[in-house]
mmCIF file with all atom_site columns, C-alpha atoms in Angstrom:
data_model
loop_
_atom_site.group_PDB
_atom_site.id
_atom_site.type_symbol
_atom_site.label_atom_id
_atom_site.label_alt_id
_atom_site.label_comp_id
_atom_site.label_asym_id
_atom_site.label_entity_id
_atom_site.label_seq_id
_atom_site.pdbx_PDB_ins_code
_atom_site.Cartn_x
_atom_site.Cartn_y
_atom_site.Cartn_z
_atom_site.occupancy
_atom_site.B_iso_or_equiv
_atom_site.pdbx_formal_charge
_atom_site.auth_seq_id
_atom_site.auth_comp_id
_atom_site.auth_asym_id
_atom_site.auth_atom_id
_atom_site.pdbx_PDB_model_num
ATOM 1  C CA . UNK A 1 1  ? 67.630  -57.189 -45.235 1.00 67.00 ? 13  UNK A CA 1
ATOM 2  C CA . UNK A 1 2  ? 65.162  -56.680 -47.755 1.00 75.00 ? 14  UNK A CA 1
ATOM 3  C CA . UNK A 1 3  ? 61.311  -55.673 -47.229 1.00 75.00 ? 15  UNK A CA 1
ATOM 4  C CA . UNK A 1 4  ? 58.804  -57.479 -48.810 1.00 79.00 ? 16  UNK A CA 1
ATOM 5  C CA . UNK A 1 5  ? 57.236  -56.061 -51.588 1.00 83.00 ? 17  UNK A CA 1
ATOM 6  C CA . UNK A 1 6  ? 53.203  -55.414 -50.928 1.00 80.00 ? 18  UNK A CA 1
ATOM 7  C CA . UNK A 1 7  ? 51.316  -56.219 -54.687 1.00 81.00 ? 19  UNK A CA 1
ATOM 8  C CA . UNK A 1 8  ? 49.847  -53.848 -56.371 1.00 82.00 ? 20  UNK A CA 1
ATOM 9  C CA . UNK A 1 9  ? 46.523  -55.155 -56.712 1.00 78.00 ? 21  UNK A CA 1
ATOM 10 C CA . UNK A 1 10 ? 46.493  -55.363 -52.468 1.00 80.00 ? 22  UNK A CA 1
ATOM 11 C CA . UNK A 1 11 ? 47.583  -51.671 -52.682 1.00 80.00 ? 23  UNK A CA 1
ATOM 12 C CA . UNK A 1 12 ? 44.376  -50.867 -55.181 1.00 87.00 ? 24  UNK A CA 1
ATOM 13 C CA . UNK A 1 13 ? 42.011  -48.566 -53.916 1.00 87.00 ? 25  UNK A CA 1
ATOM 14 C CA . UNK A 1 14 ? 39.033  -50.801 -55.391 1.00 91.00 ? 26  UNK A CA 1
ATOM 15 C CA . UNK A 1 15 ? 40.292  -53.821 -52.935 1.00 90.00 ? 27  UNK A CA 1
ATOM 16 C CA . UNK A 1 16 ? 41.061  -52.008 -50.172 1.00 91.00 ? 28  UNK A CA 1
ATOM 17 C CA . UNK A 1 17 ? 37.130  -50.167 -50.598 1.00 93.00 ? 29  UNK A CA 1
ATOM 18 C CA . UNK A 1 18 ? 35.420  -53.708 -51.196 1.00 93.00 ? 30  UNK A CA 1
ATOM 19 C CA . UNK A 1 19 ? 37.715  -55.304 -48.343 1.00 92.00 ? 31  UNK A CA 1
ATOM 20 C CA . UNK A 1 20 ? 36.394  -52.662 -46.283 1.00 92.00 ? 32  UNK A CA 1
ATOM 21 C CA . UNK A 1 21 ? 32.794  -52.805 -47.764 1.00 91.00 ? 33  UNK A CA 1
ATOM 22 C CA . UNK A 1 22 ? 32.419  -56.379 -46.724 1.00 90.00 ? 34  UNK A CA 1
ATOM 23 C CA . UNK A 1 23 ? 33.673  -55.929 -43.599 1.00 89.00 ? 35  UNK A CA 1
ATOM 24 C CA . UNK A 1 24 ? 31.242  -52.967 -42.785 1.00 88.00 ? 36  UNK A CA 1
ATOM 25 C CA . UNK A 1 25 ? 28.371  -55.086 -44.419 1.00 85.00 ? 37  UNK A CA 1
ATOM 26 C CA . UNK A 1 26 ? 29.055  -58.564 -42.725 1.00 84.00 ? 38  UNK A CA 1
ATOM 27 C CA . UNK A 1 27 ? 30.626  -57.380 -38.802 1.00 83.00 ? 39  UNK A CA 1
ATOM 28 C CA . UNK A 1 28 ? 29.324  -53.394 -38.186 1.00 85.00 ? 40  UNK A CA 1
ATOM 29 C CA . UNK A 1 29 ? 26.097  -52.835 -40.262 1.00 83.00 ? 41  UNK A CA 1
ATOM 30 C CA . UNK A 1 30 ? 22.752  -53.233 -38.289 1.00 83.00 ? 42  UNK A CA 1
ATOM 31 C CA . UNK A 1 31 ? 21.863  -55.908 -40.627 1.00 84.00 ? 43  UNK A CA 1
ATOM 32 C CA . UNK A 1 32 ? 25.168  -57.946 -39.597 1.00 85.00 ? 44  UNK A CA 1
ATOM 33 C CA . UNK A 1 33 ? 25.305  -61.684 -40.271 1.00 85.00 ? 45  UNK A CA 1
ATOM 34 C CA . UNK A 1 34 ? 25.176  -62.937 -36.662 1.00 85.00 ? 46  UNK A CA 1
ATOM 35 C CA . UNK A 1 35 ? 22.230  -60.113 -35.991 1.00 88.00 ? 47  UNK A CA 1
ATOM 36 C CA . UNK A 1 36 ? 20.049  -62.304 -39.292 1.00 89.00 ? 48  UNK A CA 1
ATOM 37 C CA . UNK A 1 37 ? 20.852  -64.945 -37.744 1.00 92.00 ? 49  UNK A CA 1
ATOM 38 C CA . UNK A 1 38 ? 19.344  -64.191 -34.418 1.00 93.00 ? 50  UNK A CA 1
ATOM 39 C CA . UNK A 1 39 ? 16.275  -63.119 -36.275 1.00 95.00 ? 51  UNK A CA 1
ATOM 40 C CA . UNK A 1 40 ? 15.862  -65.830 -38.090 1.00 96.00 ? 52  UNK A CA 1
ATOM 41 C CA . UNK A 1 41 ? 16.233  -68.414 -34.724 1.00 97.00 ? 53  UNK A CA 1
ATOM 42 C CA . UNK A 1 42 ? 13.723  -65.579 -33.489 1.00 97.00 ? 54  UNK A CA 1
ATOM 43 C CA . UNK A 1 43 ? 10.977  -66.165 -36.397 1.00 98.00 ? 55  UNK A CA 1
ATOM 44 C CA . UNK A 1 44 ? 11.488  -69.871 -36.150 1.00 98.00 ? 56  UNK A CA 1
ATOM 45 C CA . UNK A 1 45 ? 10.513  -69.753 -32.051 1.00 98.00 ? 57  UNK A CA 1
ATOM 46 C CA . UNK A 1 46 ? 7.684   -67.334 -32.498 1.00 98.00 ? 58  UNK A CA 1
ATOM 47 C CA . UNK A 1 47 ? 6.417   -69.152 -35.626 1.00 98.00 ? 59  UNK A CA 1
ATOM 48 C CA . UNK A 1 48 ? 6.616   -72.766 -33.203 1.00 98.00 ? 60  UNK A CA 1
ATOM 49 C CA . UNK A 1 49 ? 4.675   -70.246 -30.644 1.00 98.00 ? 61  UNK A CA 1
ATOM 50 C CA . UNK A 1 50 ? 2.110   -69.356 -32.915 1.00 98.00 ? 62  UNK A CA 1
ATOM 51 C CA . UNK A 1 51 ? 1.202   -73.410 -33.930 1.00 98.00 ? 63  UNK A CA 1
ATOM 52 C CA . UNK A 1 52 ? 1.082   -73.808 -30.530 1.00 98.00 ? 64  UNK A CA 1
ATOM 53 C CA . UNK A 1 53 ? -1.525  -71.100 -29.802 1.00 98.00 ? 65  UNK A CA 1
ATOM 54 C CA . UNK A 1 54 ? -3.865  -72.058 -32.918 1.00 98.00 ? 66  UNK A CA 1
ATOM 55 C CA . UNK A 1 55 ? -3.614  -75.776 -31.987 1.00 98.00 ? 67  UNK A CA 1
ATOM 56 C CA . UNK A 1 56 ? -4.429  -74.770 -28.295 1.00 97.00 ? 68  UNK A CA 1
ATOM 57 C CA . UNK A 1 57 ? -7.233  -72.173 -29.219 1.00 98.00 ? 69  UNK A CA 1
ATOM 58 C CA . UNK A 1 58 ? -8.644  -75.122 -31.616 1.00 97.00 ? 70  UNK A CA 1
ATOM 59 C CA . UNK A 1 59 ? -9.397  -77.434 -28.600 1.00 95.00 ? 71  UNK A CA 1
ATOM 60 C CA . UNK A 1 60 ? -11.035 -74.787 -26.559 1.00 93.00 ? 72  UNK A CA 1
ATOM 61 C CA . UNK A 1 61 ? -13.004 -73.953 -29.345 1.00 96.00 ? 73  UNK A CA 1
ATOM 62 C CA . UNK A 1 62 ? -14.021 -77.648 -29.782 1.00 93.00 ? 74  UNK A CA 1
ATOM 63 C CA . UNK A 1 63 ? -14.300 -77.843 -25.873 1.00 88.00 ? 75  UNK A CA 1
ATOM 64 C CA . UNK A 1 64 ? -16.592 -74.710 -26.142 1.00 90.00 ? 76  UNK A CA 1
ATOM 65 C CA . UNK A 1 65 ? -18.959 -76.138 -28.443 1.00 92.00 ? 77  UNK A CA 1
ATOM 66 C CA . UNK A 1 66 ? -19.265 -79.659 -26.230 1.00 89.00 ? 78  UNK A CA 1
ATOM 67 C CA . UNK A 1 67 ? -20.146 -77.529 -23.324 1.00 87.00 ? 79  UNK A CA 1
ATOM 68 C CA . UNK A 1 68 ? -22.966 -75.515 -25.496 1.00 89.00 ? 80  UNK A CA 1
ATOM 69 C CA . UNK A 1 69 ? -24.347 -78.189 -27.044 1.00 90.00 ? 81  UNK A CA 1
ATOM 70 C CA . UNK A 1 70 ? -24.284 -80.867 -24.380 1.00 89.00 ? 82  UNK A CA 1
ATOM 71 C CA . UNK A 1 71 ? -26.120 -80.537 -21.094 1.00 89.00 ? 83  UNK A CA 1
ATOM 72 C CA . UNK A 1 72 ? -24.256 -83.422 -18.960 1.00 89.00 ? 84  UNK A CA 1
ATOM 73 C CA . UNK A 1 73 ? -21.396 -81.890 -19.951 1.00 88.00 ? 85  UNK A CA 1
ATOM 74 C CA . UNK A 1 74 ? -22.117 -78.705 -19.354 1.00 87.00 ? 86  UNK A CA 1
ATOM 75 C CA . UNK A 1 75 ? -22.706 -80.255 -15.613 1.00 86.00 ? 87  UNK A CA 1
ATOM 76 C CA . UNK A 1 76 ? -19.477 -81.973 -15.200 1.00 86.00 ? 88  UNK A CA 1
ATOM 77 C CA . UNK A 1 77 ? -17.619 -78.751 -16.854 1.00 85.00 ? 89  UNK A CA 1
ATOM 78 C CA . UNK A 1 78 ? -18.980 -76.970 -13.651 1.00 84.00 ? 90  UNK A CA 1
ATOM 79 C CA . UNK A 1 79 ? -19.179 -79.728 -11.079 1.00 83.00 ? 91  UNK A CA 1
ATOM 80 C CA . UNK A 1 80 ? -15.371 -80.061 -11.898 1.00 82.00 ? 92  UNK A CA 1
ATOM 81 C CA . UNK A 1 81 ? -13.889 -76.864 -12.471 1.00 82.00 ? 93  UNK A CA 1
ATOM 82 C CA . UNK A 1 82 ? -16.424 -74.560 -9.882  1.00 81.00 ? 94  UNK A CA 1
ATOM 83 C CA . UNK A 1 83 ? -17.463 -77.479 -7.751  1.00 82.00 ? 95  UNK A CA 1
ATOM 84 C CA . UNK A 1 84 ? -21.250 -76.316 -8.092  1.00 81.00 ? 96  UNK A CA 1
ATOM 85 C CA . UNK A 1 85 ? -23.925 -78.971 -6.559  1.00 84.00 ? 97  UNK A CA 1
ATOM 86 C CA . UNK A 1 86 ? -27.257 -79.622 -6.382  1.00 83.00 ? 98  UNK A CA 1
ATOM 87 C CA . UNK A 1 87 ? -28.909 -78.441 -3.052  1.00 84.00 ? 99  UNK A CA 1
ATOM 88 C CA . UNK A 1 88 ? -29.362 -82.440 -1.831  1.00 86.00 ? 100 UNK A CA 1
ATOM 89 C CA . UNK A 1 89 ? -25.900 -82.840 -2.521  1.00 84.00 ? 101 UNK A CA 1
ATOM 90 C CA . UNK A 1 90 ? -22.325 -82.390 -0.378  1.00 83.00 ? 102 UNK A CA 1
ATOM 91 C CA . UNK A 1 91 ? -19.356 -81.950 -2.308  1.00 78.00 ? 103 UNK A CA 1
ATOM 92 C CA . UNK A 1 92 ? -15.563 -83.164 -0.903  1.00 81.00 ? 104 UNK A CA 1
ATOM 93 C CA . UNK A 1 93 ? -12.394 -82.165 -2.514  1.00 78.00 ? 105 UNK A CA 1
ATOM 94 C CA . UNK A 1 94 ? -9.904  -84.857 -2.172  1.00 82.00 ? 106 UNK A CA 1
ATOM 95 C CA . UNK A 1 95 ? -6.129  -83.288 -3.347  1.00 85.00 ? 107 UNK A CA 1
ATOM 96 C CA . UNK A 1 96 ? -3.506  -85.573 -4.277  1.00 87.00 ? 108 UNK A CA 1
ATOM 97 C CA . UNK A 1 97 ? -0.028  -85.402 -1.660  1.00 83.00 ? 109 UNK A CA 1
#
């Protein structure tokens, strides 16, 4: 029974080194191809976070200047969220079941 015969060029120290390059570079290094992948799911999440936050910090900013520049409501701001009164007044706090 006869072996097979392995080629030459498979038996080259330059393939067997760039075989073994690519496979440290793609599978073992720290910068691995599933690890930049991760990071780059990881940008696109924090990036969505970051829209988010502006978008958000945008209306309170625009709330902010309603409640400066606008007395009534300024009143219903604080009537609502710290259920102030005026002294004549009696406040009830109905919650929904």
């Amino acid at each position: 029974m006869e072996v097979p015969k392995i080629p030459s060029w498979l038996r080259s120290f330059f393939f067997l080194f760039t075989v073994g390059f690519l496979l440290w570079m793609f599978f073992l290094d720290i910068n691995d191809i599933p690890s930049q992948f991760q990071r780059n799911q990881d940008i696109r999440s924090l990036e969505q976070e970051k829209d988010f936050y502006e978008r958000e910090t945008e209306k309170v900013r625009k709330d902010r200047e309603k409640l400066l520049t606008d007395d009534a409501m300024l009143e219903k701001f604080a009537r609502e969220k710290y259920l102030m009164k005026k002294p004549s007044e009696d406040v009830y706090v109905l919650e929904k079941q």
